[in-house]
């Protein structure tokens, strides 16, 4: 593919291997700087999330003509067809549904209300803008909203999965990535601010915090008993499971998609004749199935970190397709996202008030959706360091459900758009 790229692209770098190395080195540099080697970088990354740079630095490369993100194999097949489903497998394998259930019905109720608020918020925002500012939601904006729903209900992997399912334009995807980062990180900052005042807020609201106290004790004991340093065998088994399942999913997906296309009415309308859709579904369900087996213990050896590494590389490979010069074409999308988030917050507040849930449930219920396993632990730890795994648990539930919920939301938005 590299020779063809060299003939059709005017970018300075056209060799796929060189582009791959550049992206990998860029991610390594970003994460090293984010670790805070100097006071300047600690202050810088306190305001600028590493995720944003992982997306936008490759976009700068593309905008200035250093690379051509629309060409080559870095994104397709390496990023979208290999690393994305691997990330889905590894991240969903870490789910401990029994552990989530032990956290108590009130937390699960608030978490589900947060998910419903995001689902409802998209519909309400889309309808309001159709009435009062129709240009904002014209065309294929519903596709971008479906992708953003994947992120806000699940995580980055879900957003990318929906992007592939609905074939969201790279620039539109980039515009919604801006909305995602701007609004989600602003809301997380608000939650972190409130976390420092949780005791006062809970006392005034009369919330019951006894379950949180019990949770702290149990999680401290679990972490002490299970933490370990990963061995080479651990890492090779994790990679073998992830890539092996993805390989099997690709082998099965093509004939399954062909069967649905030939025998199921309206299969194309729901993308069931797309082989990639089945790769995503099979990877997700395989990870869920393995989460009920002893294989899930590999999380103690860093399985989720490997999945996140695949995810960040994928995010960078998407960013390299974006042209910065076109980002300012849709300023109304930010307003759309703000209305969407406002509905989510109102529904979540009502649910928390209904069951007298403490502020922690409110915060982690929201961030378990919007931030997923990437930032939900940060918010959870702001309440107490031992609560960080709770954020991981709820965040990984979002990974498991985000793609499916966002897919059906996309179908509703498509009908509302008359397409």
CSV table of C-alpha atoms in Angstrom, one decimal, residues 95-108 112 218 292 393-394 397:
chain,number,residue,atom,x,y,z
A,95,UNK,CA,-16.0,-6.3,34.1
A,96,UNK,CA,-17.0,-7.7,37.5
A,97,UNK,CA,-20.7,-7.6,37.3
A,98,UNK,CA,-21.1,-9.4,40.6
A,99,UNK,CA,-18.9,-6.8,42.2
A,100,UNK,CA,-21.0,-4.0,40.7
A,101,UNK,CA,-24.2,-5.6,42.1
A,102,UNK,CA,-22.6,-5.7,45.6
A,103,UNK,CA,-22.2,-2.0,45.5
A,104,UNK,CA,-25.9,-1.6,46.2
A,105,UNK,CA,-29.1,-1.0,44.2
A,106,UNK,CA,-29.0,2.8,44.8
A,107,UNK,CA,-25.7,3.2,43.0
A,108,UNK,CA,-26.8,1.0,40.1
A,112,UNK,CA,-28.7,3.6,35.0
A,218,UNK,CA,-13.9,-4.1,51.4
A,292,UNK,CA,-17.4,-14.5,34.0
A,393,UNK,CA,-16.1,-1.2,37.5
A,394,UNK,CA,-18.8,1.3,36.4
A,397,UNK,CA,-19.9,-1.6,32.3
